[in-house]
Amino acid sequence: MFLRRILSGGFGGMVMARVKETTGIVGLDVVPNAREVLISLYSRTLKEIQTIPKDEGYRKAVESFTRHRLQVCQEEEDWEKIEKRIGCGQVEELIEEAEDELKLISKMIEWDPWGVPDDYECEVIEDDAPIPKHVPQHKPVELPEEFYKTLEAVTSKLSFKDETSPQLKE
């Protein structure tokens, strides 16, 4: 009875946050201090991304969404509110994403894709070998005759309107 009153806010509105029992995803355990873990991971991400040149799109994208997520985690105390505001899954999934992003940042630094000289020419290899049957191929389908009639009618109306439209004097 006493515990029920505390959880329901029966004593002056004192309400405890809901405790997450499971993620519902096999192999993904609940992280009881997910908010603190996310704040730490997002802070590390923002620190490590600084080694990538400022004008690179990858850095701009990572900084943008990481700052947003960090701000949400700092503003919200409850894991449910964090999940709802970020809208990209459960906090445990966000933790995995943040850890993966940190790994990717170190790989991007190692690979240095922005270090390719402007005059670098990539060798194109053309091979006339037949494409295996299991590889899907895009084969354009013949468009129906109605498509061409409609296209012709629309383009002729547009050109007719252009010819009869009043001209502005300069």
PDB file of C-alpha atoms in Angstrom:
ATOM      1  CA  MET A   1       0.000   0.000   0.000  1.00  0.00           C
ATOM      2  CA  PHE A   2       2.747   2.459   0.990  1.00  0.00           C
ATOM      3  CA  LEU A   3       4.815   1.668  -2.129  1.00  0.00           C
ATOM      4  CA  ARG A   4       1.739   2.009  -4.347  1.00  0.00           C
ATOM      5  CA  ARG A   5       1.073   5.492  -2.958  1.00  0.00           C
ATOM      6  CA  ILE A   6       4.640   6.619  -3.655  1.00  0.00           C
ATOM      7  CA  LEU A   7       4.606   5.271  -7.212  1.00  0.00           C
ATOM      8  CA  SER A   8       1.199   6.734  -8.002  1.00  0.00           C
ATOM      9  CA  GLY A   9       2.064  10.131  -6.566  1.00  0.00           C
ATOM     10  CA  GLY A  10      -0.218   9.763  -3.551  1.00  0.00           C
ATOM     11  CA  PHE A  11       2.165  11.608  -1.192  1.00  0.00           C
ATOM     12  CA  GLY A  12       2.251  15.164  -2.499  1.00  0.00           C
ATOM     13  CA  GLY A  13       2.999  14.252  -6.113  1.00  0.00           C
ATOM     14  CA  MET A  14       6.216  12.349  -5.369  1.00  0.00           C
ATOM     15  CA  VAL A  15       6.525  10.032  -8.357  1.00  0.00           C
ATOM     16  CA  MET A  16       9.414   7.705  -9.115  1.00  0.00           C
ATOM     17  CA  ALA A  17      10.504   7.132 -12.671  1.00  0.00           C
ATOM     18  CA  ARG A  18       9.433   3.860 -14.196  1.00  0.00           C
ATOM     19  CA  VAL A  19      12.020   1.140 -14.014  1.00  0.00           C
ATOM     20  CA  LYS A  20      12.727  -0.552 -17.314  1.00  0.00           C
ATOM     21  CA  GLU A  21      12.671  -4.304 -16.882  1.00  0.00           C
ATOM     22  CA  THR A  22      13.538  -5.395 -20.420  1.00  0.00           C
ATOM     23  CA  THR A  23      14.290  -3.911 -23.822  1.00  0.00           C
ATOM     24  CA  GLY A  24      12.284  -6.586 -25.568  1.00  0.00           C
ATOM     25  CA  ILE A  25      15.253  -7.128 -27.880  1.00  0.00           C
ATOM     26  CA  VAL A  26      17.135 -10.401 -27.583  1.00  0.00           C
ATOM     27  CA  GLY A  27      20.730  -9.803 -26.502  1.00  0.00           C
ATOM     28  CA  LEU A  28      20.189  -6.146 -25.604  1.00  0.00           C
ATOM     29  CA  ASP A  29      20.250  -5.732 -21.840  1.00  0.00           C
ATOM     30  CA  VAL A  30      18.723  -2.855 -19.924  1.00  0.00           C
ATOM     31  CA  VAL A  31      21.208  -0.150 -18.945  1.00  0.00           C
ATOM     32  CA  PRO A  32      19.989   1.300 -15.627  1.00  0.00           C
ATOM     33  CA  ASN A  33      22.105   4.463 -15.933  1.00  0.00           C
ATOM     34  CA  ALA A  34      21.536   4.933 -19.667  1.00  0.00           C
ATOM     35  CA  ARG A  35      21.239   8.723 -19.462  1.00  0.00           C
ATOM     36  CA  GLU A  36      24.667   9.104 -17.844  1.00  0.00           C
ATOM     37  CA  VAL A  37      26.211   6.630 -20.299  1.00  0.00           C
ATOM     38  CA  LEU A  38      24.741   8.535 -23.258  1.00  0.00           C
ATOM     39  CA  ILE A  39      25.969  11.890 -21.941  1.00  0.00           C
ATOM     40  CA  SER A  40      29.449  10.438 -21.571  1.00  0.00           C
ATOM     41  CA  LEU A  41      29.441   8.830 -25.041  1.00  0.00           C
ATOM     42  CA  TYR A  42      28.078  11.929 -26.765  1.00  0.00           C
ATOM     43  CA  SER A  43      30.662  14.126 -25.019  1.00  0.00           C
ATOM     44  CA  ARG A  44      33.448  11.778 -26.137  1.00  0.00           C
ATOM     45  CA  THR A  45      32.083  11.793 -29.681  1.00  0.00           C
ATOM     46  CA  LEU A  46      32.101  15.593 -29.838  1.00  0.00           C
ATOM     47  CA  LYS A  47      35.672  15.610 -28.534  1.00  0.00           C
ATOM     48  CA  GLU A  48      36.997  12.955 -30.934  1.00  0.00           C
ATOM     49  CA  ILE A  49      35.265  14.378 -34.030  1.00  0.00           C
ATOM     50  CA  GLN A  50      37.389  17.531 -33.629  1.00  0.00           C
ATOM     51  CA  THR A  51      40.332  15.743 -35.310  1.00  0.00           C
ATOM     52  CA  ILE A  52      38.405  15.592 -38.599  1.00  0.00           C
ATOM     53  CA  PRO A  53      38.645  18.724 -40.812  1.00  0.00           C
ATOM     54  CA  LYS A  54      35.906  21.295 -40.081  1.00  0.00           C
ATOM     55  CA  ASP A  55      34.590  21.493 -43.631  1.00  0.00           C
ATOM     56  CA  GLU A  56      33.974  17.749 -44.030  1.00  0.00           C
ATOM     57  CA  GLY A  57      30.337  16.698 -44.338  1.00  0.00           C
ATOM     58  CA  TYR A  58      30.842  13.700 -42.070  1.00  0.00           C
ATOM     59  CA  ARG A  59      32.046  15.887 -39.227  1.00  0.00           C
ATOM     60  CA  LYS A  60      29.226  18.388 -39.698  1.00  0.00           C
ATOM     61  CA  ALA A  61      26.588  15.633 -39.658  1.00  0.00           C
ATOM     62  CA  VAL A  62      28.035  13.868 -36.606  1.00  0.00           C
ATOM     63  CA  GLU A  63      28.400  17.125 -34.670  1.00  0.00           C
ATOM     64  CA  SER A  64      24.863  18.174 -35.510  1.00  0.00           C
ATOM     65  CA  PHE A  65      22.996  15.067 -34.411  1.00  0.00           C
ATOM     66  CA  THR A  66      25.324  14.413 -31.475  1.00  0.00           C
ATOM     67  CA  ARG A  67      24.848  17.936 -30.075  1.00  0.00           C
ATOM     68  CA  HIS A  68      21.089  17.536 -30.395  1.00  0.00           C
ATOM     69  CA  ARG A  69      21.086  14.171 -28.632  1.00  0.00           C
ATOM     70  CA  LEU A  70      23.413  15.413 -25.906  1.00  0.00           C
ATOM     71  CA  GLN A  71      21.154  18.401 -25.286  1.00  0.00           C
ATOM     72  CA  VAL A  72      18.103  16.130 -24.987  1.00  0.00           C
ATOM     73  CA  CYS A  73      19.933  13.876 -22.519  1.00  0.00           C
ATOM     74  CA  GLN A  74      20.999  16.869 -20.436  1.00  0.00           C
ATOM     75  CA  GLU A  75      17.479  18.348 -20.387  1.00  0.00           C
ATOM     76  CA  GLU A  76      15.570  15.136 -19.626  1.00  0.00           C
ATOM     77  CA  GLU A  77      16.022  12.934 -16.574  1.00  0.00           C
ATOM     78  CA  ASP A  78      13.654  10.125 -17.604  1.00  0.00           C
ATOM     79  CA  TRP A  79      14.688   7.470 -20.108  1.00  0.00           C
ATOM     80  CA  GLU A  80      11.197   7.393 -21.640  1.00  0.00           C
ATOM     81  CA  LYS A  81      11.315  11.120 -22.401  1.00  0.00           C
ATOM     82  CA  ILE A  82      14.791  10.779 -23.898  1.00  0.00           C
ATOM     83  CA  GLU A  83      13.599   7.976 -26.172  1.00  0.00           C
ATOM     84  CA  LYS A  84      10.515   9.935 -27.204  1.00  0.00           C
ATOM     85  CA  ARG A  85      12.354  13.202 -27.949  1.00  0.00           C
ATOM     86  CA  ILE A  86      15.211  11.620 -29.873  1.00  0.00           C
ATOM     87  CA  GLY A  87      12.875   9.246 -31.684  1.00  0.00           C
ATOM     88  CA  CYS A  88      15.515   6.751 -32.801  1.00  0.00           C
ATOM     89  CA  GLY A  89      14.816   3.741 -30.619  1.00  0.00           C
ATOM     90  CA  GLN A  90      15.445   2.761 -27.036  1.00  0.00           C
ATOM     91  CA  VAL A  91      18.213   4.309 -24.955  1.00  0.00           C
ATOM     92  CA  GLU A  92      20.085   1.003 -25.062  1.00  0.00           C
ATOM     93  CA  GLU A  93      20.015   1.143 -28.863  1.00  0.00           C
ATOM     94  CA  LEU A  94      21.213   4.750 -28.743  1.00  0.00           C
ATOM     95  CA  ILE A  95      24.127   3.605 -26.577  1.00  0.00           C
ATOM     96  CA  GLU A  96      25.074   0.979 -29.162  1.00  0.00           C
ATOM     97  CA  GLU A  97      24.818   3.574 -31.949  1.00  0.00           C
ATOM     98  CA  ALA A  98      27.016   6.023 -30.034  1.00  0.00           C
ATOM     99  CA  GLU A  99      29.636   3.323 -29.385  1.00  0.00           C
ATOM    100  CA  ASP A 100      29.580   2.378 -33.073  1.00  0.00           C
ATOM    101  CA  GLU A 101      29.953   6.034 -34.079  1.00  0.00           C
ATOM    102  CA  LEU A 102      33.056   6.332 -31.886  1.00  0.00           C
ATOM    103  CA  LYS A 103      34.536   3.263 -33.596  1.00  0.00           C
ATOM    104  CA  LEU A 104      33.704   4.739 -37.002  1.00  0.00           C
ATOM    105  CA  ILE A 105      35.345   8.055 -36.140  1.00  0.00           C
ATOM    106  CA  SER A 106      38.615   6.271 -35.356  1.00  0.00           C
ATOM    107  CA  LYS A 107      38.339   4.305 -38.616  1.00  0.00           C
ATOM    108  CA  MET A 108      37.625   7.486 -40.594  1.00  0.00           C
ATOM    109  CA  ILE A 109      40.710   9.101 -39.066  1.00  0.00           C
ATOM    110  CA  GLU A 110      42.734   6.017 -40.030  1.00  0.00           C
ATOM    111  CA  TRP A 111      41.331   5.864 -43.591  1.00  0.00           C
ATOM    112  CA  ASP A 112      41.641   9.633 -44.161  1.00  0.00           C
ATOM    113  CA  PRO A 113      39.086   9.806 -47.018  1.00  0.00           C
ATOM    114  CA  TRP A 114      39.289  13.617 -47.122  1.00  0.00           C
ATOM    115  CA  GLY A 115      43.031  13.434 -47.809  1.00  0.00           C
ATOM    116  CA  VAL A 116      42.583  12.450 -51.477  1.00  0.00           C
ATOM    117  CA  PRO A 117      44.280  14.998 -53.759  1.00  0.00           C
ATOM    118  CA  ASP A 118      42.019  16.955 -56.113  1.00  0.00           C
ATOM    119  CA  ASP A 119      43.930  15.740 -59.153  1.00  0.00           C
ATOM    120  CA  TYR A 120      43.649  12.049 -58.166  1.00  0.00           C
ATOM    121  CA  GLU A 121      42.330   9.915 -61.002  1.00  0.00           C
ATOM    122  CA  CYS A 122      40.572   6.674 -60.278  1.00  0.00           C
ATOM    123  CA  GLU A 123      41.228   3.794 -62.659  1.00  0.00           C
ATOM    124  CA  VAL A 124      38.041   2.492 -64.254  1.00  0.00           C
ATOM    125  CA  ILE A 125      38.133  -1.162 -65.162  1.00  0.00           C
ATOM    126  CA  GLU A 126      35.638  -2.321 -67.766  1.00  0.00           C
ATOM    127  CA  ASP A 127      34.922  -5.995 -67.880  1.00  0.00           C
ATOM    128  CA  ASP A 128      32.803  -7.678 -70.537  1.00  0.00           C
ATOM    129  CA  ALA A 129      32.243 -10.765 -68.405  1.00  0.00           C
ATOM    130  CA  PRO A 130      28.613 -11.853 -68.237  1.00  0.00           C
ATOM    131  CA  ILE A 131      26.646 -10.838 -65.166  1.00  0.00           C
ATOM    132  CA  PRO A 132      25.745 -13.850 -62.999  1.00  0.00           C
ATOM    133  CA  LYS A 133      22.054 -14.785 -63.047  1.00  0.00           C
ATOM    134  CA  HIS A 134      21.614 -14.211 -59.289  1.00  0.00           C
ATOM    135  CA  VAL A 135      22.620 -10.541 -59.614  1.00  0.00           C
ATOM    136  CA  PRO A 136      19.546  -8.358 -60.222  1.00  0.00           C
ATOM    137  CA  GLN A 137      19.669  -6.138 -63.287  1.00  0.00           C
ATOM    138  CA  HIS A 138      17.608  -3.105 -64.113  1.00  0.00           C
ATOM    139  CA  LYS A 139      15.981  -3.570 -67.466  1.00  0.00           C
ATOM    140  CA  PRO A 140      13.847  -0.636 -68.546  1.00  0.00           C
ATOM    141  CA  VAL A 141      10.262  -1.583 -69.260  1.00  0.00           C
ATOM    142  CA  GLU A 142       8.520  -0.340 -72.374  1.00  0.00           C
ATOM    143  CA  LEU A 143       6.178   2.482 -71.370  1.00  0.00           C
ATOM    144  CA  PRO A 144       2.532   2.231 -72.467  1.00  0.00           C
ATOM    145  CA  GLU A 145       1.360   4.258 -75.460  1.00  0.00           C
ATOM    146  CA  GLU A 146      -0.947   6.336 -73.206  1.00  0.00           C
ATOM    147  CA  PHE A 147       2.118   7.701 -71.433  1.00  0.00           C
ATOM    148  CA  TYR A 148       3.506   9.161 -74.658  1.00  0.00           C
ATOM    149  CA  LYS A 149       0.103  10.584 -75.656  1.00  0.00           C
ATOM    150  CA  THR A 150      -0.304  12.259 -72.276  1.00  0.00           C
ATOM    151  CA  LEU A 151       3.250  13.589 -72.372  1.00  0.00           C
ATOM    152  CA  GLU A 152       2.687  15.022 -75.837  1.00  0.00           C
ATOM    153  CA  ALA A 153      -0.605  16.616 -74.801  1.00  0.00           C
ATOM    154  CA  VAL A 154       0.912  18.207 -71.702  1.00  0.00           C
ATOM    155  CA  THR A 155       3.968  19.545 -73.476  1.00  0.00           C
ATOM    156  CA  SER A 156       1.908  20.921 -76.361  1.00  0.00           C
ATOM    157  CA  LYS A 157      -0.419  22.727 -73.928  1.00  0.00           C
ATOM    158  CA  LEU A 158       2.576  24.187 -72.113  1.00  0.00           C
ATOM    159  CA  SER A 159       4.100  25.455 -75.337  1.00  0.00           C
ATOM    160  CA  PHE A 160       0.719  26.862 -76.437  1.00  0.00           C
ATOM    161  CA  LYS A 161       0.368  28.743 -73.118  1.00  0.00           C
ATOM    162  CA  ASP A 162       3.881  30.101 -73.450  1.00  0.00           C
ATOM    163  CA  GLU A 163       3.117  31.499 -76.915  1.00  0.00           C
ATOM    164  CA  THR A 164      -0.115  33.246 -75.882  1.00  0.00           C
ATOM    165  CA  SER A 165       0.982  34.573 -72.513  1.00  0.00           C
ATOM    166  CA  PRO A 166       1.283  38.353 -72.344  1.00  0.00           C
ATOM    167  CA  GLN A 167       4.788  39.674 -72.496  1.00  0.00           C
ATOM    168  CA  LEU A 168       6.058  42.160 -69.979  1.00  0.00           C
ATOM    169  CA  LYS A 169       7.563  45.288 -71.449  1.00  0.00           C
ATOM    170  CA  GLU A 170      10.969  46.206 -70.203  1.00  0.00           C
TER     171      GLU A 170
END
